[in-house]
Short mmCIF file of C-alpha atoms and ligand atoms in Angstrom, two decimals:
data_model
loop_
_atom_site.label_atom_id
_atom_site.label_comp_id
_atom_site.label_asym_id
_atom_site.label_seq_id
_atom_site.Cartn_x
_atom_site.Cartn_y
_atom_site.Cartn_z
CA UNK A 1 269.99 132.56 51.50
CA UNK A 2 268.24 129.04 50.99
CA UNK A 3 265.75 128.37 54.16
CA UNK A 4 264.98 124.60 55.07
CA UNK A 5 261.94 123.77 56.56
CA UNK A 6 261.35 120.17 58.12
CA UNK A 7 258.62 118.76 56.57
CA UNK A 8 257.53 117.06 60.59
CA UNK A 9 255.41 120.31 61.46
CA UNK A 10 253.53 119.58 57.93
CA UNK A 11 251.02 121.98 58.18
CA UNK A 12 253.95 124.42 58.24
CA UNK A 13 255.86 123.36 55.49
CA UNK A 14 253.05 122.84 53.18
CA UNK A 15 252.15 126.25 54.39
CA UNK A 16 255.78 127.76 53.37
CA UNK A 17 255.52 125.72 49.98
CA UNK A 18 252.09 127.07 48.88
CA UNK A 19 252.84 130.30 49.61
CA UNK A 20 256.30 130.20 46.99
CA UNK A 21 254.42 128.06 44.57
CA UNK A 22 251.16 130.74 44.14
CA UNK A 23 253.89 133.88 43.98
CA UNK A 24 255.57 131.85 40.92
CA UNK A 25 258.75 130.97 42.43
CA UNK A 26 259.98 127.44 43.06
CA UNK A 27 260.32 125.03 45.93
CA UNK A 28 262.62 122.03 46.28
CA UNK A 29 260.29 119.02 47.36
CA UNK A 30 261.36 115.99 48.93
CA UNK A 31 259.75 113.28 46.44
CA UNK A 32 260.46 109.34 46.80
CA UNK A 33 263.82 109.17 44.15
CA UNK A 34 265.18 112.48 44.09
CA UNK A 35 264.60 115.92 45.41
CA UNK A 36 262.97 117.69 42.77
CA UNK A 37 263.08 121.72 42.07
CA UNK A 38 259.50 122.54 41.68
CA UNK A 39 257.29 125.10 40.02
CA UNK A 40 253.19 125.17 39.05
CA UNK A 41 253.61 123.89 35.93
CA UNK A 42 250.83 126.01 34.44
CA UNK A 43 252.31 129.13 35.07
CA UNK A 44 255.72 130.31 32.06
CA UNK A 45 257.00 132.62 34.83
CA UNK A 46 257.41 129.62 37.32
CA UNK A 47 258.85 127.61 35.18
CA UNK A 48 261.12 129.67 33.09
CA UNK A 49 262.38 130.46 37.25
CA UNK A 50 263.33 126.42 36.60
CA UNK A 51 265.63 126.63 33.70
CA UNK A 52 267.37 129.95 35.55
CA UNK A 53 267.86 128.37 38.46
CA UNK A 54 269.23 125.01 37.05
CA UNK A 55 271.36 126.96 34.53
CA UNK A 56 270.19 124.55 32.28
CA UNK A 57 271.55 125.66 28.50
CA UNK A 58 268.23 124.21 26.60
CA UNK A 59 264.89 124.06 27.39
CA UNK A 60 263.96 120.12 28.01
CA UNK A 61 260.77 118.73 28.21
CA UNK A 62 260.12 118.66 32.39
CA UNK A 63 257.94 115.85 34.40
CA UNK A 64 254.32 116.87 35.52
CA UNK A 65 253.93 115.63 38.85
CA UNK A 66 250.43 114.71 39.54
CA UNK A 67 248.72 113.96 43.16
CA UNK A 68 247.03 110.76 40.78
CA UNK A 69 244.72 109.75 37.83
CA UNK A 70 242.16 112.20 38.12
CA UNK A 71 245.16 115.14 37.59
CA UNK A 72 246.89 113.66 35.37
CA UNK A 73 243.55 112.61 33.21
CA UNK A 74 243.46 116.62 32.93
CA UNK A 75 246.84 116.73 31.09
CA UNK A 76 247.22 113.67 29.26
CA UNK A 77 245.54 111.27 27.52
CA UNK A 78 244.91 108.03 29.86
CA UNK A 79 244.26 104.65 27.53
CA UNK A 80 243.98 101.26 29.05
CA UNK A 81 247.68 100.07 29.50
CA UNK A 82 248.50 103.38 31.08
CA UNK A 83 245.62 103.24 33.76
CA UNK A 84 246.50 99.58 34.63
CA UNK A 85 250.11 100.09 35.08
CA UNK A 86 248.46 103.94 37.20
CA UNK A 87 247.14 101.50 39.30
CA UNK A 88 249.76 99.48 39.59
CA UNK A 89 252.83 101.59 40.07
CA UNK A 90 251.04 105.26 41.56
CA UNK A 91 252.09 106.48 43.81
CA UNK A 92 255.58 105.78 43.18
CA UNK A 93 258.78 105.94 40.67
CA UNK A 94 257.44 105.56 37.17
CA UNK A 95 257.42 108.47 34.90
CA UNK A 96 254.47 108.13 31.66
CA UNK A 97 254.95 109.72 28.58
CA UNK A 98 251.60 110.09 27.41
CA UNK A 99 249.76 112.04 24.14
CA UNK A 100 249.09 115.75 25.12
CA UNK A 101 245.57 116.41 25.66
CA UNK A 102 244.73 119.01 23.31
CA UNK A 103 243.24 121.83 25.95
CA UNK A 104 245.92 121.00 28.64
CA UNK A 105 247.05 123.58 30.93
CA UNK A 106 249.83 121.94 30.98
CA UNK A 107 252.54 125.36 29.53
CA UNK A 108 255.01 125.08 26.21
CA UNK A 109 257.86 125.07 28.51
CA UNK A 110 257.20 121.82 30.80
CA UNK A 111 256.24 119.73 27.29
CA UNK A 112 258.86 121.97 25.65
CA UNK A 113 256.37 122.15 22.68
CA UNK A 114 255.85 118.17 21.84
CA UNK A 115 252.96 116.66 21.58
CA UNK A 116 253.42 114.75 24.87
CA UNK A 117 253.40 114.56 28.36
CA UNK A 118 255.36 112.79 30.81
CA UNK A 119 253.47 112.52 34.05
CA UNK A 120 254.27 111.13 37.60
CA UNK A 121 252.42 111.11 40.79
CA UNK A 122 255.36 111.12 43.66
CA UNK A 123 255.26 109.25 46.46
CA UNK A 124 255.53 110.83 50.29
CA UNK A 125 254.78 114.83 51.23
CA UNK A 126 255.36 115.84 47.87
CA UNK A 127 251.72 114.45 46.93
CA UNK A 128 250.12 116.40 49.69
CA UNK A 129 251.51 119.53 48.16
CA UNK A 130 250.30 119.00 44.79
CA UNK A 131 247.13 117.83 46.54
CA UNK A 132 246.80 121.10 48.39
CA UNK A 133 247.94 122.97 45.58
CA UNK A 134 245.39 121.22 43.02
CA UNK A 135 247.71 121.39 39.90
CA UNK A 136 250.98 119.67 39.21
CA UNK A 137 254.39 120.94 39.63
CA UNK A 138 257.00 120.53 36.93
CA UNK A 139 259.96 119.19 39.15
CA UNK A 140 263.29 118.09 37.36
CA UNK A 141 265.87 117.30 39.40
CA UNK A 142 266.78 119.49 42.11
CA UNK A 143 270.34 120.03 40.96
CA UNK A 144 272.40 123.08 39.27
CA UNK A 145 272.81 121.71 35.39
CA UNK A 146 275.16 119.09 34.88
CA UNK A 147 275.25 118.32 38.50
CA UNK A 148 274.77 114.77 40.75
CA UNK A 149 270.82 114.45 41.36
CA UNK A 150 270.62 115.56 45.17
CA UNK A 151 268.89 113.00 48.02
CA UNK A 152 268.79 114.96 50.81
CA UNK A 153 267.64 118.80 52.05
CA UNK A 154 271.08 119.92 52.94
CA UNK A 155 272.52 117.95 49.06
CA UNK A 156 269.64 120.93 47.64
CA UNK A 157 270.96 123.47 49.69
CA UNK A 158 274.73 123.12 48.77
CA UNK A 159 273.55 123.43 45.10
CA UNK A 160 272.03 126.56 45.33
CA UNK A 161 273.41 128.18 48.25
CA UNK A 162 273.63 131.62 46.40
CA UNK A 163 269.48 131.39 45.92
CA UNK A 164 266.79 132.36 47.82
CA UNK A 165 265.12 129.36 48.17
CA UNK A 166 262.65 127.45 50.06
CA UNK A 167 264.06 123.76 50.99
CA UNK A 168 261.38 120.95 52.38
CA UNK A 169 263.15 118.30 54.16
CA UNK A 170 261.71 115.59 54.37
CA UNK A 171 264.42 112.82 54.89
CA UNK A 172 267.00 111.24 53.02
CA UNK A 173 265.00 109.44 49.61
CA UNK A 174 264.38 106.11 49.46
CA UNK A 175 265.02 105.13 45.79
CA UNK A 176 268.22 107.58 45.47
CA UNK A 177 267.96 107.14 41.47
CA UNK A 178 265.32 109.38 38.86
CA UNK A 179 261.78 107.49 38.09
CA UNK A 180 261.75 104.49 35.34
CA UNK A 181 260.29 106.27 31.79
CA UNK A 182 258.12 104.68 29.88
CA UNK A 183 256.45 106.17 26.57
CA UNK A 184 253.25 104.81 25.72
CA UNK A 185 251.70 104.70 22.67
CA UNK A 186 248.64 102.76 22.11
CA UNK A 187 249.99 99.42 22.66
CA UNK A 188 253.69 100.66 21.94
CA UNK A 189 255.33 101.00 25.28
CA UNK A 190 259.13 102.00 24.96
CA UNK A 191 261.78 102.69 27.76
CA UNK A 192 263.30 105.74 27.74
CA UNK A 193 264.92 105.64 31.02
CA UNK A 194 265.36 103.12 33.55
CA UNK A 195 264.90 103.60 36.89
CA UNK A 196 263.25 102.33 39.97
CA UNK A 197 260.26 100.29 38.46
CA UNK A 198 261.83 97.32 36.54
CA UNK A 199 261.22 96.43 32.47
CA UNK A 200 259.64 93.25 33.89
CA UNK A 201 257.73 94.29 36.09
CA UNK A 202 256.42 97.15 33.75
CA UNK A 203 255.70 93.89 31.08
CA UNK A 204 253.97 91.72 33.97
CA UNK A 205 251.72 94.40 34.70
CA UNK A 206 250.84 95.13 31.14
CA UNK A 207 250.82 92.13 29.80
CA UNK A 208 252.75 93.81 26.72
CA UNK A 209 256.65 93.31 26.03
CA UNK A 210 258.11 96.54 26.60
CA UNK A 211 260.27 98.26 23.82
CA UNK A 212 263.97 99.75 24.06
CA UNK A 213 264.41 103.28 22.02
CA UNK A 214 266.13 101.61 19.55
CA UNK A 215 263.91 98.86 18.92
CA UNK A 216 261.52 101.10 17.85
CA UNK A 217 262.70 103.25 15.28
CA UNK A 218 259.64 106.18 15.77
CA UNK A 219 261.58 106.92 19.04
CA UNK A 220 264.62 106.08 18.15
CA UNK A 221 267.26 108.88 18.26
CA UNK A 222 264.21 111.48 19.24
CA UNK A 223 262.63 111.24 21.73
CA UNK A 224 265.68 109.87 24.10
CA UNK A 225 266.65 114.13 24.18
CA UNK A 226 264.04 115.87 21.89
CA UNK A 227 266.23 119.10 23.04
CA UNK A 228 269.31 117.51 21.41
CA UNK A 229 267.78 117.50 17.75
CA UNK A 230 269.40 119.70 15.81
CA UNK A 231 265.74 121.18 13.79
CA UNK A 232 263.83 121.20 17.13
CA UNK A 233 260.20 122.84 16.89
CA UNK A 234 260.91 125.11 14.09
CA UNK A 235 257.89 126.83 13.32
CA UNK A 236 256.60 126.54 9.51
CA UNK A 237 258.19 130.33 9.12
CA UNK A 238 262.24 130.19 8.92
CA UNK A 239 263.80 132.32 11.81
CA UNK A 240 266.47 134.98 11.13
CA UNK A 241 267.71 135.27 14.26
CA UNK A 242 270.12 138.26 16.13
CA UNK A 243 268.26 140.70 13.47
CA UNK A 244 268.59 144.09 13.72
CA UNK A 245 265.51 145.53 11.26
CA UNK A 246 263.03 143.44 9.69
CA UNK A 247 262.91 141.88 6.30
CA UNK A 248 259.61 142.89 4.53
CA UNK A 249 256.81 141.14 4.94
CA UNK A 250 258.44 139.40 8.04
CA UNK A 251 257.27 139.00 11.54
CA UNK A 252 259.19 140.74 14.52
CA UNK A 253 260.21 138.83 17.74
CA UNK A 254 261.66 141.64 19.52
CA UNK A 255 263.55 141.95 23.27
CA UNK A 256 263.86 144.41 25.18
CA UNK A 257 263.12 148.76 24.61
CA UNK A 258 263.66 147.96 20.15
CA UNK A 259 260.69 148.85 18.44
CA UNK A 260 260.82 148.17 14.36
CA UNK A 261 257.57 148.57 12.06
CA UNK A 262 256.18 145.12 10.71
CA UNK A 263 252.27 144.40 11.06
CA UNK A 264 252.83 141.72 13.29
CA UNK A 265 255.61 142.48 16.39
CA UNK A 266 255.33 140.57 19.43
CA UNK A 267 258.46 141.99 22.16
CA UNK A 268 259.66 139.01 24.56
CA UNK A 269 260.04 141.17 27.06
CA UNK A 270 260.23 144.78 26.50
CA UNK A 271 262.45 145.54 30.57
CA UNK A 272 264.49 143.09 28.81
CA UNK A 273 263.92 139.97 31.64
CA UNK A 274 265.36 136.79 30.26
CA UNK A 275 262.66 134.89 32.53
CA UNK A 276 259.64 136.45 31.41
CA UNK A 277 261.41 136.22 27.56
CA UNK A 278 261.95 132.42 28.19
CA UNK A 279 258.27 131.71 29.35
CA UNK A 280 256.71 133.43 26.37
CA UNK A 281 259.29 132.07 24.14
CA UNK A 282 257.08 129.18 22.65
CA UNK A 283 254.01 131.02 22.23
CA UNK A 284 254.82 134.04 20.84
CA UNK A 285 256.81 131.65 18.21
CA UNK A 286 253.22 129.75 17.56
CA UNK A 287 251.42 132.88 17.51
CA UNK A 288 253.79 134.56 15.17
CA UNK A 289 253.57 131.88 13.00
CA UNK A 290 250.21 131.48 12.97
CA UNK A 291 250.07 135.15 10.96
CA UNK A 292 251.58 133.05 7.91
CA UNK A 293 254.62 135.04 7.82
CA UNK A 294 257.20 133.74 5.46
CA UNK A 295 259.75 134.24 7.86
CA UNK A 296 260.31 135.66 12.17
CA UNK A 297 262.81 138.14 12.05
CA UNK A 298 263.99 137.78 16.36
CA UNK A 299 266.18 140.28 18.12
CA UNK A 300 269.31 139.51 19.35
CA UNK A 301 268.73 138.12 22.77
CA UNK A 302 271.86 138.50 25.99
CA UNK A 303 273.71 135.34 26.37
CA UNK A 304 273.54 134.74 29.44
CA UNK A 305 272.10 133.07 31.88
CA UNK A 306 268.41 132.01 31.05
CA UNK A 307 269.53 133.32 27.79
CA UNK A 308 271.81 130.80 26.57
CA UNK A 309 268.81 127.95 26.63
CA UNK A 310 266.67 131.22 24.84
CA UNK A 311 269.16 130.89 22.24
CA UNK A 312 269.48 127.27 22.21
CA UNK A 313 266.14 127.16 21.37
CA UNK A 314 266.09 129.64 18.77
CA UNK A 315 269.01 128.20 16.97
CA UNK A 316 267.44 124.83 16.96
CA UNK A 317 264.01 126.49 15.44
CA UNK A 318 266.87 128.38 12.88
CA UNK A 319 268.41 125.42 11.46
CA UNK A 320 267.06 123.27 7.94
CA UNK A 321 264.28 121.55 8.89
CA UNK A 322 265.62 118.22 7.05
CA UNK A 323 268.12 118.00 9.62
CA UNK A 324 267.71 116.22 13.05
O1 TXA B 401 262.19 110.83 39.89
C1 TXA B 401 262.50 112.01 38.86
O2 TXA B 401 261.87 111.40 37.64
C2 TXA B 401 262.83 112.83 39.11
C3 TXA B 401 261.59 113.50 40.03
C4 TXA B 401 262.03 115.05 40.67
O3 TXA B 401 260.67 113.31 39.87
N1 TXA B 401 262.67 114.50 38.06
C5 TXA B 401 263.34 114.51 36.96
O4 TXA B 401 263.85 115.10 36.07
O5 TXA B 401 264.63 113.11 36.63
P1 TXA B 401 264.43 115.56 34.96
O6 TXA B 401 264.61 116.60 34.49
O7 TXA B 401 265.99 115.38 35.60
O8 TXA B 401 264.25 114.32 33.91
C6 TXA B 401 263.49 114.66 33.64
C7 TXA B 401 263.47 113.27 31.84
C8 TXA B 401 264.55 114.50 30.74
O9 TXA B 401 265.00 113.49 30.14
C9 TXA B 401 263.19 114.91 29.77
O10 TXA B 401 263.77 114.23 28.56
C10 TXA B 401 262.36 113.06 29.89
O11 TXA B 401 262.18 113.01 31.46
N2 TXA B 401 260.99 113.96 29.72
C11 TXA B 401 259.87 114.86 30.39
N3 TXA B 401 258.74 115.44 29.19
C12 TXA B 401 258.79 114.32 28.63
C13 TXA B 401 258.43 114.22 26.93
N4 TXA B 401 257.03 114.68 26.73
N5 TXA B 401 258.63 113.47 26.02
C14 TXA B 401 259.57 112.70 26.15
N6 TXA B 401 260.77 112.93 26.78
C15 TXA B 401 260.26 113.56 28.58
MG1 MG B 402 268.28 115.27 36.29
#
């Protein structure tokens, strides 16, 4: 059963939200754009739950919500142009995709293994929750995959009536449309999604013209939907899927009870828990790839719940690398 808690009693709503977040659970939070399904951006299990609950068939990158520039600077590289935009538009409906800081604590599932991170400081009560939590919240819109974004607490409740989910109700969203997404690459600005803040207004403040993705060859067909590329987040090693045994000299990425004999082997989840497996996927692929093995053999992952997103990502990792 979903539980709706009003933000009128801020102290109580904050307490309830923090209690769920620290238990690695998701919470539906109000923002000025749409309601978000939020979780601790540094916690893989919590983030995997977002994908599972939304029934998202692939691991697209998530926007990382911060309480201001100071927190943003612990996760992304903020140059002078970015700073100008932040000073004008935050808190507000502008997401800035910037280079990821090397030692950022954002979980790989938030960035989808890309070298960039989407940062946004929402206006209103959710900003206060992030401030108290002291860590960013990753949050896509709080709807099941392929459905319309919710702009009220009751929309969220209808979407997730089958779940034990805390929903913080702060009334209808004032913008009602998702945030504008702008990629900042040095002095090159590219509009990845139009939204609450206009292209013209951004150009005025930045003093630089903003490109559409098709005008920027470094971005065209890539960044808009990074998860859609056939070969995406591919390790150096070849990846072989649905294996029952491990090839000689290959590394093994297991799932469930089955064990194999090989020098390098990791298990996504010994108990067969898809949420745990999803949260370990990127990190384990990186570890196995670093061993310098030629092939990573992967055990079959069931095609249900979060397994669909895990298999989607694995099949991209296994695809021939020259195909985009
Ligand atoms: O208004 C909003 O932005 C809402 C509220 C909850 O903040 N959130 C939202 O999230 O719309 P979502 O997941 O539905 O859309 C996020 C978009 C995706 O299309 C994703 O590909 C893109 O942002 N994105 C996130 N991080 C990115 C990155 N590092 N590089 C490129 N695109 C990124
Ligand atoms: Mg959405």
